[in-house]
Structures are given as structure tokens and as C-alpha cells.
Amino acid sequence: MCQLLGMNCNVPTDICFSFEGFSTRGGKTDDHRDGWGIAFFEGKGCRFFLDAKPSVFSPVAEFVRHYPIHSTHVIAHIRKATQGKVTLENCHPFRRELWGRYWVFAHNGDLPGFDPKDFSFYQPVGNTDSEKAFCLILERFREYFPQKKPPLEKLYSVLKEVSEKLAQKGIFNYLLSDGEHFFAHCSTKLSYIVRQAPFAAAHLIDQDVTVDFSELTSPSDRVAVIATTPLTDNEVWTQILPGELLVFQDGLPHKFP
Amino acid sequence: MCQLLGMNCNVPTDICFSFEGFSTRGGKTDDHRDGWGIAFFEGKGCRFFLDAKPSVFSPVAEFVRHYPIHSTHVIAHIRKATQGKVTLENCHPFRRELWGRYWVFAHNGDLPGFDPKDFSFYQPVGNTDSEKAFCLILERFREYFPQKKPPLEKLYSVLKEVSEKLAQKGIFNYLLSDGEHFFAHCSTKLSYIVRQAPFAAAHLIDQDVTVDFSELTSPSDRVAVIATTPLTDNEVWTQILPGELLVFQDGLPHKFP
């Protein structure tokens, strides 16, 4: 299994604090040692850092922990391999282009026996169930909406249907974004917190680090952080219910009927 | 216009020395200040570093200059914008997936008036002529070979035909790779050097830095470095002829009739 970290905000924000705690779980406070990755959207552009090394030892992760990249949509992942060997092409997040936008996906869980072969447009490069599930989601998107991105409600409805089918095959918690919308699907375990004014101090669970967000923010800022398990021990995180698909926009969660 | 740097080797090699000289041209010894990027293949996996900042000032470039990543197929680019604003999504190299492999592309040149709209598979995310040309190449690949990657000779023949057509629209020097094959197309200016035993010392043009490769290599190593203009002043670089399409494999250039 793996762990997920996501961030969605109304103004570009750095994820250094959350990534500091999260990446500690990649070999120190937890055993997700089989690679890691993080994707930052900057407008339609997308920046990626991946490494098959454990995140606690990876020089690339060390760089990301200390270099503040400001983004409104971030997806990160630390891997504990269940399917697919420990290699760069099996590190999440994965990325493909659809409708002239980059789509980024990371998965926590395991889909035993899910091994489709009949990809028509997007083919997996590695050999994880996760990348195959991502390809399948984008194939469905293309089938339903071949020309361009539909209104959010329509996209949500197709994604919900595909997600429910895939979740029947195992554990399927995931984060998915194109830099405009940010989807979070809970199959078994996923939590989030929305930080907004009045901001307070937050203390990491995995390291003895505290940040006082009131010193770093403007009153109108709003930041949602989504993670497999809470990253801080002095804030109240909300558990997403199993089967729920949330869409974050400007740091707030939404769902559709 | 922009500048290209590529590397193809028979064993995974780091590009720190060449990138040190090359990235100096991104704002210091030359004025390619509008972003930069580098892609490293590691097997089928692919690692990417991009930044819209000039490569001489970019902390990400600073990291790449000093962290040796070993790869057999590397493509790098420093940008001087002719089309498309200075933004992350317009930084080369670009990447898409085809036949279950990542394809990476970087372009030096300008294709004025080239503005196709009818993409069916791959759509540009940014607004450069370069990314559009890349999408068009992959579209042709898919049209000719919808199922899987064909033998090299067949792929080369289609790529040569598309490249000739695109080169008629302007200047079209490019590097293209899927981590297995490494294509270099010269429309006006592109050079390469093959380093192999007996290895000697090389001295950069853009900085007073010398590396003695005989101390760092094994006798069977072979490394081809491809660049818009030579990076060293004490070695003989070979100019690729305008209109030529070379395929590098294991550090050696090939072409087909």
C-alpha cells in the first residue's frame, strides 16, 4: 500500500511543511520506501519530481522539502509496492494529456486481479494496477467526451461511475487533477483539513515541527490538505466517507448528487 | 530561438559536465533566458526538471548541475521565446505517451505560420509551435502504426517524411527519444561528438572547467553528446548536415537511406 498527499488552494501556496511530515513516512516513521513522487501545477503547466529511492534518503526529496514551489494543485505519493517492481516508471503520480490539459493521478490501495489489456488510447508504461486504473479513467473520459472537457457535473458523474466499478475490485483511494479541478476519491481511508482565517499553529505528527500559519498567510487564503492519514496532531481532520468522491476548488470540497 | 543538448550512451552516464556549460548559456554566456528543462530516461521511466526561470538563476537547475543522475538518454533545452509566452507549460522538453512508452521532444527553431488546429489524439497544452510540431509527429506515428512501435527502419522513414514537411515551414532542429531510440534532426544547426576510449580531458567553452574523462570511464563506455553548438573547445565536434536525421544507439549515430 502507499500514502497520498494532496493540496488545493485559492492562491499558490508551498507544501514544504506538509511534505516534510509526509516524506518522513517514506522510510523513517513508516515503511513506504519504494519510491515517491510529487506533481505541482503552475497554471496549465506541471512540474514533476520522482524517485525510486525512499523519500527520506532521496536527494530530490531533500530538494523539494526545502525549495518552496508555489502551486494551487499538488499531488504527492510515497510508495510501498504491492504490484509492480521498484522502478522509476512505477512511481506515482502518473501523468497523461487529455483535452489539451495534463492529468495527474496517484493511488493508494490495491486492485488484485485487475489487469485489463485492451487499452485503445492510453497505455501503461509501467506495470502497476494504479497506472492501469488511471489509463482506464482517461479512456472513459475520452469515450464520453471525445472533443473537449465537459462541464464539471458531467465529468464528475462519469468519474463517479468508473470509480465505483474500480473500487469493487479492491482498495481505490486516489487523487486526480488537471490543474483546474482536484478530485479525491475515498474507498477506505482519506482525510482532509481546510485551513483558513483565523489561521493558527500546526504541529506535525511525524516530526517535531510547528508552523504558525497566521504569520505566513493573508486573511483571504484558503488551503485544503488531503492525506491518507492526518499529518498534524493539534488540528481536526475530516475523514472522507468510503465511496465518496469530492472535488476541491479554491480550497473547498464539493460533491454532486 | 533556443538551444538543444542531448546525450545517448551505452551505459548510464551523468550529464553534469555538459549541463554545466550548457546551462550557462541560459542567461550568462548567452541570452536563452526564457526557461529550461531536462528529461532523463531511466529504463522506461522518465524524470523531468522544468523551470520558467533562466537556467543560470534557477535553483532547480542548480540542483541538476550538482546531482549526478545516470541515464542513457537525456534531452535538455534552454529557451529564448519566439512563440508562446514565458511560462512553465511552454518549457521544453515536452512529453507524451505512445505505445506504452514516454516520448520526449525538444525543438530549436521557429515555424512561422505553422498553426494546425485539427489534432485528433494529442493536443498541445501550451501555445508554442514546438509542442504543436511534437503533437503532429506523434499523430503521424499513431496513424501509421496504431497498435505498437514498428521496427526502427519503418519508424525512421515516417519520421523523416514528417520532419522534411515541417522543416519546410521554418527552422526545425530537434531531439526526440522514447528511451530506446534517440533521434536528432538538423534543419540548420546541430553538432555531436562521440567520446570513447582512449578518453581524454575536455574543456568547456562557456566556463573554465575541465574534466578528464579517462579518470571517470571504463574502456568500453561510449557517450554521444549532441548540442546546437559545441560545448568544448579542445575536441572535434561533427556538424550534422541540414536535412539529416540521425538515430543514436549506444552512443553511435546511424541513418537509413
Short mmCIF file of C-alpha atoms in Angstrom, two decimals:
data_model
loop_
_atom_site.label_atom_id
_atom_site.label_comp_id
_atom_site.label_asym_id
_atom_site.label_seq_id
_atom_site.Cartn_x
_atom_site.Cartn_y
_atom_site.Cartn_z
CA MET A 1 0.00 0.00 0.00
CA CYS A 2 1.00 3.59 -0.28
CA GLN A 3 0.15 7.01 1.08
CA LEU A 4 -1.31 10.05 -0.61
CA LEU A 5 -0.87 13.77 -0.03
CA GLY A 6 -2.71 16.48 -1.92
CA MET A 7 -3.16 20.21 -1.68
CA ASN A 8 -5.67 22.56 -3.27
CA CYS A 9 -5.74 26.30 -2.55
CA ASN A 10 -7.22 29.57 -3.71
CA VAL A 11 -3.76 31.16 -4.02
CA PRO A 12 -0.47 29.47 -4.95
CA THR A 13 0.98 28.07 -1.73
CA ASP A 14 4.04 25.98 -0.93
CA ILE A 15 3.66 22.50 0.51
CA CYS A 16 7.01 22.35 2.34
CA PHE A 17 5.51 21.87 5.83
CA SER A 18 3.13 19.05 4.84
CA PHE A 19 5.71 17.39 2.59
CA GLU A 20 8.23 17.47 5.43
CA GLY A 21 5.96 15.33 7.61
CA PHE A 22 4.65 13.20 4.76
CA SER A 23 8.05 12.29 3.29
CA THR A 24 9.25 11.15 6.74
CA ARG A 25 6.84 8.24 6.32
CA GLY A 26 8.88 7.08 3.34
CA GLY A 27 11.39 5.09 5.37
CA LYS A 28 11.52 6.67 8.85
CA THR A 29 8.20 6.95 10.71
CA ASP A 30 6.60 4.45 8.30
CA ASP A 31 7.78 1.93 5.72
CA HIS A 32 6.67 3.35 2.37
CA ARG A 33 10.18 3.02 0.97
CA ASP A 34 9.62 2.01 -2.65
CA GLY A 35 9.80 5.40 -4.31
CA TRP A 36 7.91 8.64 -4.17
CA GLY A 37 6.77 11.48 -6.39
CA ILE A 38 5.17 14.91 -6.38
CA ALA A 39 3.50 16.98 -9.08
CA PHE A 40 2.89 20.75 -8.91
CA PHE A 41 0.55 22.52 -11.28
CA GLU A 42 1.51 26.05 -12.20
CA GLY A 43 -1.32 27.23 -14.42
CA LYS A 44 -1.66 24.64 -17.17
CA GLY A 45 2.00 23.69 -16.73
CA CYS A 46 3.04 20.87 -14.47
CA ARG A 47 6.27 20.16 -12.66
CA PHE A 48 7.22 16.66 -11.56
CA PHE A 49 9.74 15.19 -9.18
CA LEU A 50 10.02 11.39 -8.96
CA ASP A 51 12.49 8.99 -7.42
CA ALA A 52 12.60 5.24 -6.88
CA LYS A 53 14.69 5.84 -3.73
CA PRO A 54 12.95 6.12 -0.31
CA SER A 55 11.81 9.71 0.24
CA VAL A 56 13.79 10.03 3.48
CA PHE A 57 17.07 9.36 1.64
CA SER A 58 16.31 10.83 -1.80
CA PRO A 59 18.35 13.96 -2.62
CA VAL A 60 15.48 15.03 -4.90
CA ALA A 61 13.04 14.82 -1.97
CA GLU A 62 15.51 16.76 0.16
CA PHE A 63 15.45 19.49 -2.51
CA VAL A 64 11.63 19.52 -2.62
CA ARG A 65 11.42 19.72 1.21
CA HIS A 66 13.43 22.93 1.22
CA TYR A 67 12.62 24.69 -2.05
CA PRO A 68 9.21 26.37 -1.82
CA ILE A 69 7.30 25.84 -5.08
CA HIS A 70 4.02 27.75 -5.08
CA SER A 71 1.10 25.89 -6.57
CA THR A 72 -2.69 25.64 -6.27
CA HIS A 73 -2.89 21.92 -7.12
CA VAL A 74 -0.33 19.44 -5.75
CA ILE A 75 -0.39 15.63 -5.70
CA ALA A 76 2.26 13.58 -3.88
CA HIS A 77 2.72 9.89 -3.18
CA ILE A 78 5.02 7.58 -1.25
CA ARG A 79 5.04 4.00 -2.41
CA LYS A 80 5.02 0.63 -0.73
CA ALA A 81 4.98 -1.74 -3.66
CA THR A 82 2.16 -4.27 -3.84
CA GLN A 83 2.13 -4.69 -7.64
CA GLY A 84 4.99 -3.79 -9.97
CA LYS A 85 8.69 -3.69 -9.17
CA VAL A 86 10.53 -0.78 -7.54
CA THR A 87 11.49 1.31 -10.53
CA LEU A 88 11.03 4.86 -11.77
CA GLU A 89 8.22 4.07 -14.24
CA ASN A 90 6.15 2.63 -11.36
CA CYS A 91 6.44 5.72 -9.15
CA HIS A 92 3.29 7.79 -8.76
CA PRO A 93 1.98 10.31 -9.68
CA PHE A 94 1.38 9.37 -13.30
CA ARG A 95 0.67 11.93 -15.99
CA ARG A 96 -1.09 11.98 -19.35
CA GLU A 97 -2.53 14.72 -21.57
CA LEU A 98 -6.25 14.93 -22.34
CA TRP A 99 -8.19 17.82 -23.95
CA GLY A 100 -5.01 19.90 -24.02
CA ARG A 101 -4.51 19.61 -20.25
CA TYR A 102 -2.17 17.48 -18.19
CA TRP A 103 -3.90 14.98 -15.89
CA VAL A 104 -2.07 13.74 -12.83
CA PHE A 105 -3.04 10.70 -10.75
CA ALA A 106 -1.83 8.93 -7.62
CA HIS A 107 -3.39 5.87 -5.96
CA ASN A 108 -3.40 4.31 -2.51
CA GLY A 109 -4.63 0.76 -2.45
CA ASP A 110 -4.51 -2.45 -4.37
CA LEU A 111 -6.74 -3.84 -7.12
CA PRO A 112 -5.94 -7.57 -7.14
CA GLY A 113 -6.87 -9.31 -10.36
CA PHE A 114 -7.46 -6.04 -12.21
CA ASP A 115 -5.39 -6.45 -15.34
CA PRO A 116 -7.09 -5.03 -18.43
CA LYS A 117 -5.27 -5.50 -21.74
CA ASP A 118 -7.47 -3.68 -24.23
CA PHE A 119 -6.32 -0.08 -23.90
CA SER A 120 -7.17 1.83 -27.03
CA PHE A 121 -5.66 5.22 -26.36
CA TYR A 122 -3.66 5.39 -23.14
CA GLN A 123 -1.29 2.54 -22.43
CA PRO A 124 0.52 1.95 -19.15
CA VAL A 125 4.30 2.43 -19.28
CA GLY A 126 4.98 0.57 -16.03
CA ASN A 127 3.20 -2.48 -14.65
CA THR A 128 1.17 -1.27 -11.65
CA ASP A 129 -2.56 -1.71 -11.21
CA SER A 130 -2.60 2.01 -10.37
CA GLU A 131 -1.34 3.22 -13.74
CA LYS A 132 -3.75 0.85 -15.49
CA ALA A 133 -6.65 2.28 -13.47
CA PHE A 134 -5.54 5.80 -14.41
CA CYS A 135 -5.39 4.88 -18.12
CA LEU A 136 -8.85 3.35 -17.85
CA ILE A 137 -10.30 6.51 -16.26
CA LEU A 138 -8.90 8.67 -19.06
CA GLU A 139 -10.14 6.21 -21.71
CA ARG A 140 -13.65 6.54 -20.29
CA PHE A 141 -13.34 10.34 -20.25
CA ARG A 142 -12.37 10.29 -23.93
CA GLU A 143 -15.16 7.90 -24.85
CA TYR A 144 -17.80 10.06 -23.18
CA PHE A 145 -16.31 13.44 -24.16
CA PRO A 146 -14.10 12.98 -27.23
CA GLN A 147 -13.76 16.65 -28.15
CA LYS A 148 -13.29 18.74 -25.04
CA LYS A 149 -13.61 18.87 -21.29
CA PRO A 150 -17.29 18.86 -20.31
CA PRO A 151 -18.89 20.90 -17.51
CA LEU A 152 -17.79 19.68 -14.07
CA GLU A 153 -21.10 17.98 -13.20
CA LYS A 154 -20.91 15.75 -16.26
CA LEU A 155 -17.28 14.88 -15.71
CA TYR A 156 -17.96 14.15 -12.03
CA SER A 157 -20.79 11.80 -12.93
CA VAL A 158 -18.62 9.71 -15.30
CA LEU A 159 -15.73 9.68 -12.82
CA LYS A 160 -18.03 8.56 -10.02
CA GLU A 161 -19.32 5.68 -12.12
CA VAL A 162 -15.81 4.50 -13.15
CA SER A 163 -14.52 4.90 -9.60
CA GLU A 164 -17.32 2.80 -8.14
CA LYS A 165 -16.61 0.00 -10.62
CA LEU A 166 -12.87 0.06 -9.91
CA ALA A 167 -13.42 0.22 -6.14
CA GLN A 168 -15.30 -3.08 -6.39
CA LYS A 169 -12.01 -4.71 -7.38
CA GLY A 170 -10.13 -3.75 -4.21
CA ILE A 171 -8.95 -0.61 -2.44
CA PHE A 172 -9.12 2.52 -4.54
CA ASN A 173 -8.28 5.77 -2.77
CA TYR A 174 -6.92 8.27 -5.25
CA LEU A 175 -6.16 11.91 -6.08
CA LEU A 176 -6.66 13.19 -9.62
CA SER A 177 -6.23 16.69 -11.02
CA ASP A 178 -5.79 18.62 -14.26
CA GLY A 179 -4.76 21.84 -12.51
CA GLU A 180 -8.32 23.15 -12.71
CA HIS A 181 -10.26 20.54 -10.74
CA PHE A 182 -8.98 18.40 -7.93
CA PHE A 183 -10.72 15.07 -7.28
CA ALA A 184 -10.28 12.97 -4.16
CA HIS A 185 -11.88 9.54 -4.02
CA CYS A 186 -12.10 7.56 -0.80
CA SER A 187 -12.55 3.83 -0.90
CA THR A 188 -11.26 3.06 2.62
CA LYS A 189 -9.13 5.87 4.06
CA LEU A 190 -8.61 9.52 3.17
CA SER A 191 -8.82 12.67 5.31
CA TYR A 192 -8.66 16.41 4.72
CA ILE A 193 -8.39 19.67 6.52
CA VAL A 194 -9.29 23.17 5.31
CA ARG A 195 -7.10 25.90 6.73
CA GLN A 196 -8.49 29.41 6.55
CA ALA A 197 -8.69 32.58 8.68
CA PRO A 198 -8.31 32.72 11.63
CA PHE A 199 -5.11 30.74 10.98
CA ALA A 200 -3.31 29.02 13.86
CA ALA A 201 -0.20 26.99 14.54
CA ALA A 202 0.01 23.39 13.32
CA HIS A 203 2.29 20.67 14.67
CA LEU A 204 3.41 17.65 12.62
CA ILE A 205 2.82 14.10 13.86
CA ASP A 206 5.88 12.64 12.13
CA GLN A 207 8.41 15.26 13.22
CA ASP A 208 8.58 17.79 16.00
CA VAL A 209 7.95 20.75 13.68
CA THR A 210 5.43 23.54 14.24
CA VAL A 211 4.41 26.24 11.77
CA ASP A 212 2.30 29.24 12.71
CA PHE A 213 0.22 29.81 9.59
CA SER A 214 -1.09 33.14 10.90
CA GLU A 215 2.38 34.57 10.24
CA LEU A 216 2.55 33.27 6.67
CA THR A 217 -0.91 33.88 5.26
CA SER A 218 -3.34 36.58 4.18
CA PRO A 219 -6.85 36.62 5.67
CA SER A 220 -8.43 35.54 2.36
CA ASP A 221 -6.18 32.48 1.85
CA ARG A 222 -7.75 29.05 1.95
CA VAL A 223 -5.81 25.79 1.72
CA ALA A 224 -7.14 22.25 1.71
CA VAL A 225 -4.70 19.46 2.52
CA ILE A 226 -5.77 15.90 1.77
CA ALA A 227 -3.86 12.90 3.13
CA THR A 228 -4.23 9.17 3.72
CA THR A 229 -3.90 9.83 7.45
CA PRO A 230 -3.72 13.22 9.22
CA LEU A 231 -0.35 14.95 9.18
CA THR A 232 -0.85 17.13 12.27
CA ASP A 233 -1.81 16.28 15.86
CA ASN A 234 -3.34 19.58 17.00
CA GLU A 235 -5.94 20.12 14.26
CA VAL A 236 -9.23 18.42 13.43
CA TRP A 237 -9.11 16.48 10.16
CA THR A 238 -12.28 15.32 8.43
CA GLN A 239 -12.48 11.74 7.24
CA ILE A 240 -13.89 11.36 3.74
CA LEU A 241 -16.52 8.63 3.77
CA PRO A 242 -15.86 5.39 1.91
CA GLY A 243 -17.45 5.67 -1.53
CA GLU A 244 -17.28 9.47 -1.55
CA LEU A 245 -15.84 11.45 -4.43
CA LEU A 246 -15.00 15.07 -3.54
CA VAL A 247 -13.98 17.87 -5.89
CA PHE A 248 -11.83 20.56 -4.32
CA GLN A 249 -11.89 24.06 -5.78
CA ASP A 250 -10.19 27.08 -4.21
CA GLY A 251 -9.55 25.00 -1.10
CA LEU A 252 -13.17 23.90 -0.54
CA PRO A 253 -14.66 20.42 -1.04
CA HIS A 254 -17.78 19.88 -3.14
CA LYS A 255 -19.75 16.88 -4.25
CA PHE A 256 -22.61 16.31 -6.61
CA PRO A 257 -25.68 14.17 -6.18
CA MET B 1 15.38 30.61 -30.79
CA CYS B 2 16.66 28.13 -28.28
CA GLN B 3 19.45 25.66 -27.71
CA LEU B 4 19.42 21.89 -27.51
CA LEU B 5 21.54 19.44 -25.57
CA GLY B 6 21.23 15.66 -25.82
CA MET B 7 23.13 12.63 -24.62
CA ASN B 8 22.99 8.99 -25.66
CA CYS B 9 25.30 6.34 -24.18
CA ASN B 10 25.86 2.62 -23.93
CA VAL B 11 25.94 2.75 -20.11
CA PRO B 12 24.07 5.13 -17.81
CA THR B 13 26.17 8.27 -17.50
CA ASP B 14 25.68 11.60 -15.77
CA ILE B 15 25.45 14.80 -17.81
CA CYS B 16 26.71 17.20 -15.09
CA PHE B 17 29.75 18.42 -17.07
CA SER B 18 27.85 19.15 -20.32
CA PHE B 19 24.86 20.61 -18.47
CA GLU B 20 27.19 22.90 -16.50
CA GLY B 21 28.39 24.52 -19.72
CA PHE B 22 25.04 24.38 -21.47
CA SER B 23 23.03 25.95 -18.66
CA THR B 24 25.47 28.88 -18.51
CA ARG B 25 24.03 29.93 -21.87
CA GLY B 26 20.66 30.42 -20.19
CA GLY B 27 21.36 33.99 -19.07
CA LYS B 28 25.14 34.33 -18.67
CA THR B 29 27.24 33.44 -21.76
CA ASP B 30 24.14 33.65 -23.97
CA ASP B 31 20.62 35.02 -23.70
CA HIS B 32 18.37 31.94 -23.65
CA ARG B 33 16.63 33.16 -20.51
CA ASP B 34 13.02 32.13 -21.01
CA GLY B 35 13.02 28.83 -19.17
CA TRP B 36 14.76 25.50 -19.47
CA GLY B 37 14.14 21.80 -18.99
CA ILE B 38 15.82 18.42 -18.92
CA ALA B 39 14.48 14.86 -19.19
CA PHE B 40 16.35 11.73 -18.12
CA PHE B 41 15.24 8.27 -19.14
CA GLU B 42 15.90 5.52 -16.63
CA GLY B 43 14.70 2.37 -18.38
CA LYS B 44 11.13 3.07 -19.48
CA GLY B 45 10.76 5.62 -16.69
CA CYS B 46 11.43 9.28 -17.25
CA ARG B 47 12.43 12.06 -14.89
CA PHE B 48 11.78 15.68 -15.71
CA PHE B 49 13.01 19.00 -14.38
CA LEU B 50 11.49 22.18 -15.81
CA ASP B 51 11.59 25.82 -14.83
CA ALA B 52 10.40 29.05 -16.43
CA LYS B 53 13.27 30.88 -14.69
CA PRO B 54 16.61 31.38 -16.53
CA SER B 55 18.80 28.29 -16.06
CA VAL B 56 21.64 30.34 -14.53
CA PHE B 57 19.39 31.52 -11.69
CA SER B 58 17.05 28.53 -11.30
CA PRO B 59 17.51 26.60 -8.02
CA VAL B 60 16.22 23.52 -9.85
CA ALA B 61 18.97 23.88 -12.48
CA GLU B 62 21.49 24.37 -9.69
CA PHE B 63 20.33 21.07 -8.23
CA VAL B 64 20.61 19.28 -11.62
CA ARG B 65 24.13 20.70 -12.19
CA HIS B 66 25.37 19.09 -8.99
CA TYR B 67 23.31 15.93 -8.55
CA PRO B 68 24.58 13.19 -10.89
CA ILE B 69 21.62 11.34 -12.44
CA HIS B 70 22.76 8.39 -14.53
CA SER B 71 20.89 7.91 -17.76
CA THR B 72 21.40 6.58 -21.29
CA HIS B 73 19.00 9.04 -22.98
CA VAL B 74 18.90 12.70 -21.93
CA ILE B 75 17.27 15.70 -23.64
CA ALA B 76 17.74 19.27 -22.40
CA HIS B 77 16.68 22.67 -23.68
CA ILE B 78 17.17 26.34 -22.84
CA ARG B 79 14.55 28.64 -24.25
CA LYS B 80 14.55 32.01 -25.93
CA ALA B 81 10.89 32.57 -26.65
CA THR B 82 9.87 33.23 -30.25
CA GLN B 83 6.32 31.90 -29.99
CA GLY B 84 4.35 31.44 -26.76
CA LYS B 85 4.76 33.34 -23.52
CA VAL B 86 7.34 32.60 -20.81
CA THR B 87 5.52 30.07 -18.69
CA LEU B 88 6.01 26.54 -17.41
CA GLU B 89 3.74 24.85 -19.96
CA ASN B 90 5.86 26.31 -22.78
CA CYS B 91 9.16 24.98 -21.44
CA HIS B 92 10.73 22.14 -23.41
CA PRO B 93 11.14 19.17 -23.37
CA PHE B 94 7.54 18.07 -23.88
CA ARG B 95 6.35 14.57 -23.08
CA ARG B 96 3.54 12.30 -24.22
CA GLU B 97 2.92 8.55 -24.04
CA LEU B 98 2.65 6.41 -27.18
CA TRP B 99 2.69 2.57 -27.45
CA GLY B 100 3.25 2.32 -23.70
CA ARG B 101 6.44 4.40 -23.85
CA TYR B 102 7.10 8.02 -22.94
CA TRP B 103 8.22 10.20 -25.83
CA VAL B 104 10.22 13.33 -25.12
CA PHE B 105 10.84 16.19 -27.56
CA ALA B 106 12.72 19.49 -27.62
CA HIS B 107 13.00 21.92 -30.54
CA ASN B 108 15.38 24.63 -31.64
CA GLY B 109 13.98 26.90 -34.30
CA ASP B 110 10.84 28.64 -35.35
CA LEU B 111 7.99 27.55 -37.60
CA PRO B 112 6.24 30.83 -38.51
CA GLY B 113 2.69 30.38 -39.71
CA PHE B 114 2.55 26.75 -38.58
CA ASP B 115 -0.64 26.61 -36.52
CA PRO B 116 -2.60 23.40 -37.05
CA LYS B 117 -5.93 23.12 -35.22
CA ASP B 118 -7.15 19.64 -36.08
CA PHE B 119 -5.36 17.45 -33.56
CA SER B 120 -7.19 14.20 -33.05
CA PHE B 121 -5.08 12.34 -30.46
CA TYR B 122 -2.53 14.68 -28.93
CA GLN B 123 -3.37 18.27 -28.13
CA PRO B 124 -0.87 20.95 -27.17
CA VAL B 125 -1.13 22.21 -23.56
CA GLY B 126 0.89 25.39 -24.16
CA ASN B 127 0.93 27.58 -27.24
CA THR B 128 4.33 27.05 -28.88
CA ASP B 129 4.89 25.94 -32.47
CA SER B 130 7.30 23.37 -30.97
CA GLU B 131 4.72 21.50 -28.92
CA LYS B 132 2.33 21.55 -31.88
CA ALA B 133 5.03 20.03 -34.10
CA PHE B 134 5.64 17.33 -31.46
CA CYS B 135 1.92 16.51 -31.29
CA LEU B 136 1.81 16.30 -35.09
CA ILE B 137 4.77 13.87 -35.19
CA LEU B 138 3.08 11.58 -32.66
CA GLU B 139 -0.24 11.82 -34.53
CA ARG B 140 1.51 10.60 -37.70
CA PHE B 141 3.19 7.80 -35.75
CA ARG B 142 -0.21 6.65 -34.47
CA GLU B 143 -1.84 6.90 -37.88
CA TYR B 144 0.86 4.75 -39.50
CA PHE B 145 1.33 2.34 -36.60
CA PRO B 146 -1.82 2.34 -34.44
CA GLN B 147 -1.05 -0.80 -32.42
CA LYS B 148 2.60 -0.87 -31.47
CA LYS B 149 6.03 0.52 -32.16
CA PRO B 150 7.24 -0.67 -35.56
CA PRO B 151 10.80 -1.74 -36.45
CA LEU B 152 13.24 1.19 -36.42
CA GLU B 153 13.58 1.45 -40.22
CA LYS B 154 9.83 1.94 -40.65
CA LEU B 155 9.60 4.47 -37.84
CA TYR B 156 12.62 6.35 -39.22
CA SER B 157 11.04 6.56 -42.66
CA VAL B 158 7.80 8.12 -41.33
CA LEU B 159 9.72 10.49 -39.06
CA LYS B 160 11.95 11.58 -41.95
CA GLU B 161 8.93 12.36 -44.09
CA VAL B 162 7.16 14.37 -41.36
CA SER B 163 10.38 16.18 -40.44
CA GLU B 164 11.01 17.24 -44.05
CA LYS B 165 7.50 18.65 -44.31
CA LEU B 166 7.80 20.56 -41.04
CA ALA B 167 11.29 21.84 -41.91
CA GLN B 168 9.79 23.49 -44.99
CA LYS B 169 7.87 25.79 -42.64
CA GLY B 170 10.94 27.24 -40.93
CA ILE B 171 13.80 26.08 -38.75
CA PHE B 172 13.34 22.64 -37.28
CA ASN B 173 16.28 21.24 -35.33
CA TYR B 174 15.03 18.79 -32.72
CA LEU B 175 15.83 15.92 -30.37
CA LEU B 176 13.28 13.13 -29.84
CA SER B 177 13.54 9.97 -27.75
CA ASP B 178 11.48 7.23 -26.15
CA GLY B 179 14.35 5.93 -24.02
CA GLU B 180 15.08 3.24 -26.62
CA HIS B 181 15.87 5.28 -29.72
CA PHE B 182 17.30 8.77 -29.85
CA PHE B 183 16.57 10.89 -32.92
CA ALA B 184 18.39 14.10 -33.82
CA HIS B 185 17.14 16.15 -36.75
CA CYS B 186 19.17 19.00 -38.20
CA SER B 187 17.48 21.69 -40.21
CA THR B 188 20.15 24.38 -39.83
CA LYS B 189 22.47 23.76 -36.87
CA LEU B 190 23.24 20.74 -34.71
CA SER B 191 26.57 19.10 -33.80
CA TYR B 192 27.67 16.00 -31.95
CA ILE B 193 30.71 14.32 -30.51
CA VAL B 194 31.24 10.66 -29.65
CA ARG B 195 33.52 10.12 -26.68
CA GLN B 196 35.06 6.64 -26.39
CA ALA B 197 38.39 5.03 -25.44
CA PRO B 198 41.03 6.37 -25.41
CA PHE B 199 39.27 9.06 -23.33
CA ALA B 200 40.91 12.44 -22.84
CA ALA B 201 40.31 15.70 -21.00
CA ALA B 202 37.61 18.08 -22.22
CA HIS B 203 37.39 21.80 -21.53
CA LEU B 204 34.14 23.79 -21.61
CA ILE B 205 33.72 26.83 -23.83
CA ASP B 206 31.26 28.59 -21.51
CA GLN B 207 33.13 28.12 -18.25
CA ASP B 208 36.73 27.42 -17.33
CA VAL B 209 36.02 23.83 -16.34
CA THR B 210 37.98 20.76 -17.43
CA VAL B 211 37.09 17.10 -16.87
CA ASP B 212 39.46 14.24 -17.57
CA PHE B 213 37.11 11.51 -18.81
CA SER B 214 39.89 8.89 -18.70
CA GLU B 215 39.61 9.02 -14.90
CA LEU B 216 35.83 8.56 -14.88
CA THR B 217 35.17 5.94 -17.54
CA SER B 218 35.62 2.27 -18.40
CA PRO B 219 37.30 1.34 -21.71
CA SER B 220 34.03 0.04 -23.18
CA ASP B 221 32.00 3.23 -22.42
CA ARG B 222 30.72 5.27 -25.33
CA VAL B 223 28.88 8.58 -24.97
CA ALA B 224 27.43 10.77 -27.71
CA VAL B 225 26.69 14.39 -26.83
CA ILE B 226 24.56 16.38 -29.24
CA ALA B 227 24.26 20.18 -29.00
CA THR B 228 23.17 23.18 -31.03
CA THR B 229 26.76 24.45 -30.90
CA PRO B 230 29.83 22.64 -29.49
CA LEU B 231 30.23 22.74 -25.71
CA THR B 232 34.01 22.17 -25.58
CA ASP B 233 36.92 23.97 -27.24
CA ASN B 234 39.54 21.20 -27.32
CA GLU B 235 37.56 18.45 -29.07
CA VAL B 236 36.39 17.98 -32.65
CA TRP B 237 32.61 18.12 -32.99
CA THR B 238 30.84 16.87 -36.11
CA GLN B 239 28.21 19.08 -37.71
CA ILE B 240 25.07 17.23 -38.69
CA LEU B 241 24.15 18.22 -42.24
CA PRO B 242 20.98 20.24 -42.84
CA GLY B 243 18.19 17.80 -43.70
CA GLU B 244 19.83 14.89 -41.92
CA LEU B 245 18.01 12.72 -39.40
CA LEU B 246 20.32 10.64 -37.20
CA VAL B 247 19.37 7.87 -34.78
CA PHE B 248 21.75 7.38 -31.89
CA GLN B 249 22.02 3.98 -30.24
CA ASP B 250 24.58 3.04 -27.62
CA GLY B 251 26.39 6.30 -28.31
CA LEU B 252 26.74 5.83 -32.09
CA PRO B 253 24.87 7.68 -34.86
CA HIS B 254 23.07 5.82 -37.64
CA LYS B 255 20.95 6.82 -40.55
CA PHE B 256 18.87 4.98 -43.08
CA PRO B 257 18.58 5.53 -46.82
#
